[in-house]
Coordinates of C-alpha atoms in Angstrom, one line a residue:
M1 CA -18.6 21.6 -19.8
Q2 CA -20.3 20.6 -16.6
N3 CA -18.7 18.1 -14.2
R4 CA -20.9 15.3 -13.0
H5 CA -20.5 13.9 -9.5
E6 CA -22.3 10.8 -8.3
I7 CA -22.9 10.1 -4.6
V8 CA -24.6 6.9 -3.5
I9 CA -26.1 6.7 -0.1
L10 CA -26.8 3.1 1.1
G11 CA -27.6 1.2 4.2
P12 CA -30.3 -0.7 6.1
E13 CA -33.8 0.7 6.6
R14 CA -34.5 3.4 9.1
T15 CA -30.9 4.6 9.4
G16 CA -31.5 8.2 8.4
K17 CA -30.3 8.1 4.8
T18 CA -33.0 10.4 3.4
Q19 CA -32.6 12.9 6.2
L20 CA -28.9 13.0 5.5
V21 CA -29.6 13.7 1.8
N22 CA -32.0 16.5 2.8
R23 CA -29.4 18.1 5.0
L24 CA -26.7 17.8 2.3
L25 CA -29.1 19.7 0.0
G26 CA -29.6 22.3 2.7
H27 CA -33.2 21.4 3.5
P28 CA -34.6 21.5 7.0
F29 CA -35.1 18.4 9.1
N30 CA -38.4 16.6 8.5
P31 CA -39.5 14.8 11.7
E32 CA -41.8 12.5 9.8
Y33 CA -40.3 9.1 8.7
Q34 CA -39.9 9.2 4.9
V35 CA -40.4 6.0 2.9
H36 CA -39.5 5.6 -0.8
I37 CA -39.1 2.6 -3.0
G38 CA -36.0 1.8 -5.0
I39 CA -33.6 4.7 -5.7
E40 CA -34.5 8.3 -5.2
I41 CA -32.4 10.7 -7.1
K42 CA -31.9 14.3 -6.1
K43 CA -29.4 16.8 -7.6
T44 CA -27.9 20.1 -7.0
K45 CA -25.4 22.4 -8.7
T46 CA -22.4 24.1 -7.1
P47 CA -21.2 27.6 -8.0
E48 CA -18.4 25.8 -9.9
E49 CA -21.0 24.3 -12.3
I50 CA -20.6 20.8 -10.8
L51 CA -23.7 18.7 -10.9
I52 CA -24.0 16.5 -7.8
F53 CA -26.4 13.6 -8.0
Y54 CA -27.4 12.0 -4.7
R55 CA -28.8 8.5 -5.2
D56 CA -30.6 7.5 -2.0
I57 CA -31.0 3.7 -2.1
A58 CA -33.9 2.3 -0.1
G59 CA -33.0 -0.4 2.3
D60 CA -35.1 -3.1 0.6
T61 CA -33.8 -2.4 -2.9
D62 CA -32.8 -5.4 -5.1
L63 CA -29.1 -6.3 -4.8
N64 CA -28.5 -6.3 -8.6
L65 CA -29.9 -2.7 -8.8
I66 CA -27.7 -1.6 -5.9
Q67 CA -24.6 -3.2 -7.6
T68 CA -25.3 -1.5 -10.9
T69 CA -25.8 1.9 -9.2
I70 CA -22.6 1.9 -7.2
K71 CA -20.5 1.1 -10.3
M72 CA -20.9 4.7 -11.4
A73 CA -20.3 6.3 -7.9
H74 CA -17.5 8.7 -7.2
Q75 CA -18.5 8.7 -3.5
I76 CA -20.3 6.1 -1.4
Y77 CA -21.8 6.8 2.0
M78 CA -22.4 3.6 4.0
V79 CA -24.9 4.7 6.6
F80 CA -25.7 2.8 9.9
D81 CA -27.6 3.7 13.1
A82 CA -24.9 4.5 15.6
S83 CA -27.4 4.6 18.4
N84 CA -28.3 0.9 17.8
A85 CA -26.0 -1.7 19.3
D86 CA -26.5 -3.9 16.3
G87 CA -26.4 -1.0 13.7
L88 CA -22.9 -1.7 12.4
E89 CA -23.5 -5.4 12.2
K90 CA -26.7 -4.8 10.2
L91 CA -24.7 -2.6 7.8
K92 CA -22.0 -5.3 7.4
Y93 CA -24.7 -7.9 6.6
Y94 CA -26.4 -5.5 4.2
I95 CA -23.3 -4.9 2.1
Q96 CA -21.6 -8.3 2.4
D97 CA -22.5 -9.3 -1.2
L98 CA -21.6 -6.0 -2.8
T99 CA -18.5 -5.2 -4.8
F100 CA -17.3 -1.6 -4.6
P101 CA -15.3 0.2 -7.4
Q102 CA -11.7 0.9 -6.5
R103 CA -12.0 4.6 -7.5
A104 CA -14.9 5.4 -5.1
Q105 CA -14.3 7.5 -2.0
I106 CA -16.1 5.6 0.7
T107 CA -17.3 7.1 4.0
L108 CA -18.8 5.2 6.9
I109 CA -21.4 7.4 8.5
G110 CA -23.0 6.7 11.9
T111 CA -26.3 8.6 12.2
H112 CA -28.5 9.5 15.2
A113 CA -25.5 11.0 17.1
D114 CA -28.0 13.1 19.1
R115 CA -28.9 9.9 20.9
S116 CA -26.7 7.9 23.2
I117 CA -23.9 6.2 21.3
T118 CA -22.1 3.5 23.3
E119 CA -18.3 3.4 23.4
A120 CA -18.3 -0.1 22.1
V121 CA -20.2 0.8 18.9
D122 CA -18.1 3.8 18.3
N123 CA -14.8 1.8 18.8
A124 CA -16.1 -1.0 16.6
A125 CA -16.9 1.5 13.8
K126 CA -13.4 3.0 14.1
V127 CA -11.7 -0.4 13.9
Y128 CA -13.9 -1.3 10.9
A129 CA -13.1 1.9 9.1
Y130 CA -9.4 1.5 9.9
D131 CA -9.5 -2.1 8.6
K132 CA -11.4 -1.2 5.4
K133 CA -9.4 2.0 4.8
V134 CA -12.5 4.3 4.7
D135 CA -13.5 7.5 6.4
Y136 CA -15.6 7.4 9.5
C137 CA -17.8 10.1 11.1
T138 CA -20.9 10.4 13.2
I139 CA -23.7 13.0 12.5
S140 CA -27.0 14.2 13.7
S141 CA -29.5 15.4 11.1
L142 CA -31.4 17.1 13.8
Q143 CA -28.8 19.8 14.2
D144 CA -28.8 22.8 11.9
N145 CA -25.5 23.4 10.2
H146 CA -23.9 20.3 11.6
P147 CA -20.1 20.7 11.1
V148 CA -19.6 17.2 9.7
I149 CA -22.5 17.5 7.3
Q150 CA -21.2 20.8 6.2
Q151 CA -17.8 19.3 5.6
L152 CA -19.3 16.4 3.6
R153 CA -21.1 19.0 1.5
E154 CA -18.0 21.0 0.8
K155 CA -16.0 17.8 0.2
S156 CA -18.5 16.6 -2.4
S157 CA -18.4 19.8 -4.3
C158 CA -14.7 19.9 -4.8
L159 CA -13.6 16.3 -5.3
L160 CA -13.8 16.8 -9.1
S161 CA -11.8 20.0 -9.0
T162 CA -8.1 20.0 -10.0
S163 CA -7.2 22.7 -7.5
S164 CA -5.6 21.9 -4.2
S165 CA -7.9 23.7 -1.8
C166 CA -10.1 20.9 -0.7
L167 CA -9.6 19.6 2.9
M168 CA -10.3 16.0 3.7
T169 CA -9.8 13.8 6.7
A170 CA -9.3 10.0 7.1
P171 CA -8.1 8.1 10.1
I172 CA -6.4 5.5 8.0
K173 CA -3.9 7.6 5.9
R174 CA -0.4 8.0 7.4
Q175 CA 1.6 11.1 6.9
A176 CA 4.7 9.0 6.5
S177 CA 3.2 6.6 4.0
V178 CA 2.3 9.3 1.4
N179 CA 5.5 11.3 1.8
G180 CA 4.1 14.4 0.2
S181 CA 2.9 12.5 -3.0
V182 CA -0.8 11.8 -3.1
H183 CA -3.6 11.4 -5.6
S184 CA -5.7 14.3 -6.5
G185 CA -8.6 13.9 -4.1
E186 CA -6.6 11.7 -1.6
R187 CA -7.7 12.0 2.0
V188 CA -4.8 12.5 4.4
L189 CA -5.1 13.0 8.2
T190 CA -2.2 14.4 10.1
L191 CA -2.4 13.0 13.6
S192 CA 0.4 13.3 16.2
S193 CA 2.7 10.3 16.4
T194 CA 1.5 9.7 19.9
S195 CA -2.1 9.4 18.8
L196 CA -1.1 7.1 16.0
R197 CA 0.8 4.8 18.4
E198 CA -2.1 4.7 20.8
Y199 CA -4.6 4.0 18.0
D200 CA -2.4 1.3 16.6
A201 CA -2.1 -0.3 20.1
Y202 CA -5.8 -0.2 20.5
Y203 CA -6.4 -1.5 17.0
N204 CA -4.0 -4.4 17.4
A205 CA -5.6 -5.3 20.8
A206 CA -9.1 -5.3 19.4
A207 CA -8.3 -7.0 16.1
N208 CA -5.7 -9.6 17.2
N209 CA -6.6 -10.0 20.9
R210 CA -3.0 -9.6 21.9
K211 CA -3.8 -7.3 24.9
S212 CA -6.0 -7.7 27.9
G213 CA -9.4 -6.0 28.3
A214 CA -7.8 -3.5 30.6
D215 CA -5.3 -2.5 28.0
K216 CA -8.1 -2.1 25.4
Q217 CA -10.0 0.2 27.8
R218 CA -6.8 2.2 28.5
Y219 CA -6.0 2.7 24.9
T220 CA -9.6 3.4 24.0
H221 CA -9.7 6.1 26.7
D222 CA -6.3 7.6 25.8
Y223 CA -6.8 7.8 22.1
D224 CA -8.1 11.1 20.9
P225 CA -10.3 10.4 17.8
S226 CA -11.1 14.1 17.2
Y227 CA -10.0 15.0 13.7
S228 CA -11.2 18.1 11.9
P229 CA -10.4 20.0 8.7
G230 CA -7.9 22.1 10.6
Q231 CA -5.9 19.0 11.4
S232 CA -5.9 17.5 7.8
R233 CA -3.6 18.3 5.0
Y234 CA -4.5 19.9 1.7
R235 CA -5.0 17.3 -1.0
G236 CA -2.4 17.3 -3.7
S237 CA -2.6 17.3 -7.4
K238 CA 0.4 14.9 -7.8
M239 CA -0.1 11.2 -8.5
S240 CA 1.0 8.8 -5.8
S241 CA 3.7 6.3 -6.7
A242 CA 2.4 3.5 -8.9
P243 CA 3.3 -0.1 -7.9
A244 CA 6.3 -1.5 -9.7
N245 CA 5.6 -4.1 -12.4
R246 CA 7.7 -6.9 -13.7
C247 CA 9.3 -5.0 -16.5
S248 CA 10.4 -2.1 -14.2
C249 CA 11.8 -4.6 -11.7
A250 CA 13.8 -6.4 -14.5
L251 CA 15.2 -3.1 -15.7
R252 CA 16.3 -2.1 -12.2
M253 CA 18.0 -5.5 -11.7
A254 CA 19.7 -5.3 -15.1
G255 CA 20.9 -1.8 -14.3
M256 CA 22.3 -2.8 -11.0
A257 CA 24.1 -5.8 -12.6
M258 CA 25.6 -3.5 -15.3
I259 CA 26.7 -0.9 -12.7
L260 CA 28.3 -3.7 -10.6
A261 CA 30.1 -5.1 -13.6
A262 CA 31.4 -1.7 -14.6
L263 CA 32.7 -0.9 -11.1
I264 CA 34.5 -4.2 -10.9
G265 CA 36.0 -3.5 -14.3
L266 CA 37.2 -0.1 -13.3
I267 CA 38.7 -1.4 -10.0
Y268 CA 40.5 -4.1 -11.9
I269 CA 41.9 -1.7 -14.4
A270 CA 43.1 0.6 -11.6
L271 CA 44.9 -2.3 -9.9
V272 CA 46.5 -3.3 -13.2
V273 CA 47.7 0.2 -13.9
V274 CA 49.4 0.5 -10.5
N275 CA 51.1 -2.9 -11.1
I276 CA 49.2 -4.8 -8.3
L277 CA 47.7 -7.3 -10.7
S278 CA 49.0 -8.9 -13.8
A279 CA 48.2 -7.0 -17.0
A280 CA 48.2 -10.2 -19.2
A281 CA 44.4 -10.8 -19.0
L282 CA 43.7 -7.1 -19.6
I283 CA 46.0 -6.9 -22.6
S284 CA 44.5 -10.1 -24.0
L285 CA 41.0 -8.7 -23.7
M286 CA 42.0 -5.5 -25.3
N287 CA 43.6 -7.4 -28.2
H288 CA 40.4 -9.4 -28.8
I289 CA 38.3 -6.3 -28.8
V290 CA 40.7 -4.5 -31.2
V291 CA 40.7 -7.4 -33.6
G292 CA 36.9 -7.7 -33.5
V293 CA 36.4 -4.0 -34.1
G294 CA 39.1 -4.0 -36.9
S295 CA 37.4 -6.9 -38.6
L296 CA 34.1 -5.0 -38.6
L297 CA 36.0 -2.1 -40.3
G298 CA 37.6 -4.4 -42.8
A299 CA 41.1 -4.4 -41.3
S300 CA 43.2 -7.5 -40.7
S301 CA 44.2 -8.7 -37.2
A302 CA 47.8 -7.7 -37.7
T303 CA 46.9 -4.3 -38.9
S304 CA 44.6 -3.7 -36.0
L305 CA 47.1 -4.7 -33.4
M306 CA 49.9 -2.7 -35.1
T307 CA 47.6 0.3 -35.1
I308 CA 47.0 0.1 -31.3
S309 CA 50.7 -0.4 -30.7
Q310 CA 51.5 2.7 -32.8
V311 CA 49.0 4.7 -30.7
G312 CA 50.9 3.7 -27.5
A313 CA 54.2 4.5 -29.1
S314 CA 53.1 7.9 -30.2
L315 CA 51.8 8.7 -26.7
N316 CA 55.1 7.2 -25.2
V317 CA 53.1 4.9 -22.8
S318 CA 53.4 1.2 -22.2
T319 CA 51.1 -1.4 -23.6
T320 CA 49.6 -1.9 -20.1
A321 CA 48.7 1.8 -19.9
V322 CA 47.2 1.7 -23.4
A323 CA 45.1 -1.3 -22.4
G324 CA 44.0 0.4 -19.2
M325 CA 42.9 3.6 -21.1
F326 CA 41.3 1.5 -23.8
M327 CA 39.2 -0.6 -21.5
T328 CA 38.2 2.3 -19.3
V329 CA 35.9 3.6 -22.1
P330 CA 33.6 0.6 -22.3
S331 CA 33.5 0.3 -18.5
L332 CA 32.3 3.9 -18.2
A333 CA 29.8 3.3 -21.0
L334 CA 28.5 0.3 -19.1
L335 CA 28.3 2.3 -15.9
V336 CA 26.2 5.0 -17.6
A337 CA 24.0 2.5 -19.4
G338 CA 23.4 0.6 -16.1
Y339 CA 22.5 3.8 -14.3
G340 CA 20.1 4.7 -17.1
A341 CA 18.4 1.3 -17.0
F342 CA 18.1 1.6 -13.2
R343 CA 16.5 5.0 -13.4
A344 CA 14.1 3.9 -16.2
G345 CA 13.0 1.0 -14.1
G346 CA 12.2 3.3 -11.2
Q347 CA 10.1 5.9 -13.2
K348 CA 6.4 6.0 -12.4
P349 CA 3.7 7.0 -15.0
D350 CA 2.7 10.6 -14.9
Q351 CA -0.8 10.0 -16.2
N352 CA -3.7 8.8 -14.1
P353 CA -4.5 5.2 -15.2
E354 CA -8.2 5.9 -14.9
D355 CA -7.8 8.4 -17.8
D356 CA -7.1 5.4 -20.1
P357 CA -10.3 4.5 -22.0
G358 CA -9.5 0.8 -21.5
F359 CA -8.9 1.1 -17.8
E360 CA -11.0 -1.2 -15.7
P361 CA -10.8 -0.4 -11.9
R362 CA -10.1 -3.2 -9.5
K363 CA -12.9 -4.3 -7.4
R364 CA -13.0 -4.6 -3.6
R365 CA -15.4 -6.6 -1.5
Y366 CA -16.4 -5.7 2.0

């Protein structure tokens, strides 16, 4: 059975979307501006029998048609002209009314990297990608075997694979936040802690205006944005932790309460046994439990109490010791039950929720 992979390329007019698709298909650069109407579909097949469909959306396509198209996308390339000072703002305006599926892997791509790209545009794109939690890269379709285009091509062909041999990068994933447990297909970039701190400082300065322009310039200059397949981790096949729901939170709280009650009971029993506290309350509680259990078994109160007294006499221990031993059992049972409830509330589902036929992915708006 063949896997089908849908990649949608969208963006304003004259941003190099069609040239990007041609390069992804391995075709040579066409210096002539290519115009098409609506959505142009091109496909290719990988050696692993994966069909990849590239849906090149023209810049003037109807909004409803674009929205319908991106619903089926596994990957979305948001393309803007990085050599144009207003290129990123045009893209933001172009996609402002679109709703993106939660499952889609989104990449922000700045084209025309062979031309002059200002530092302001590049930094604005990095901040936007960081804020929206998407990948970001710049490319030039003029260059044969462009390394980023080659990486995009390889990434597209292996996203549906269940193996763990696909390398991906993303400036917004923290090594500490995933803790070795990531989605199949998750993109993780391993940057040095220094680079992360510098980037955070610059990002906070640009987004919240908490630093001066000199600080922005310094952090922009110090931060090394170069990330390559060699710096990224292998993607994993293990699901990342699912968010806790109300039921799991209630189980964990109930488990903690049971554990606390059991520990208090055990401590009280220990203090009674060593004669630090009075045994009257403990003996009274034991008698009530013995009478209750005896009545369930059809025995009278006197018979039940006599039986427990005979047990103590046969063991040659005091009534206090019998009460301590007797009440230790339910305390330990309560401790075990509380621990089980706590563990049950902390368990995460092993199955991908998107495998559920009734699953409807959450939407995100840009």
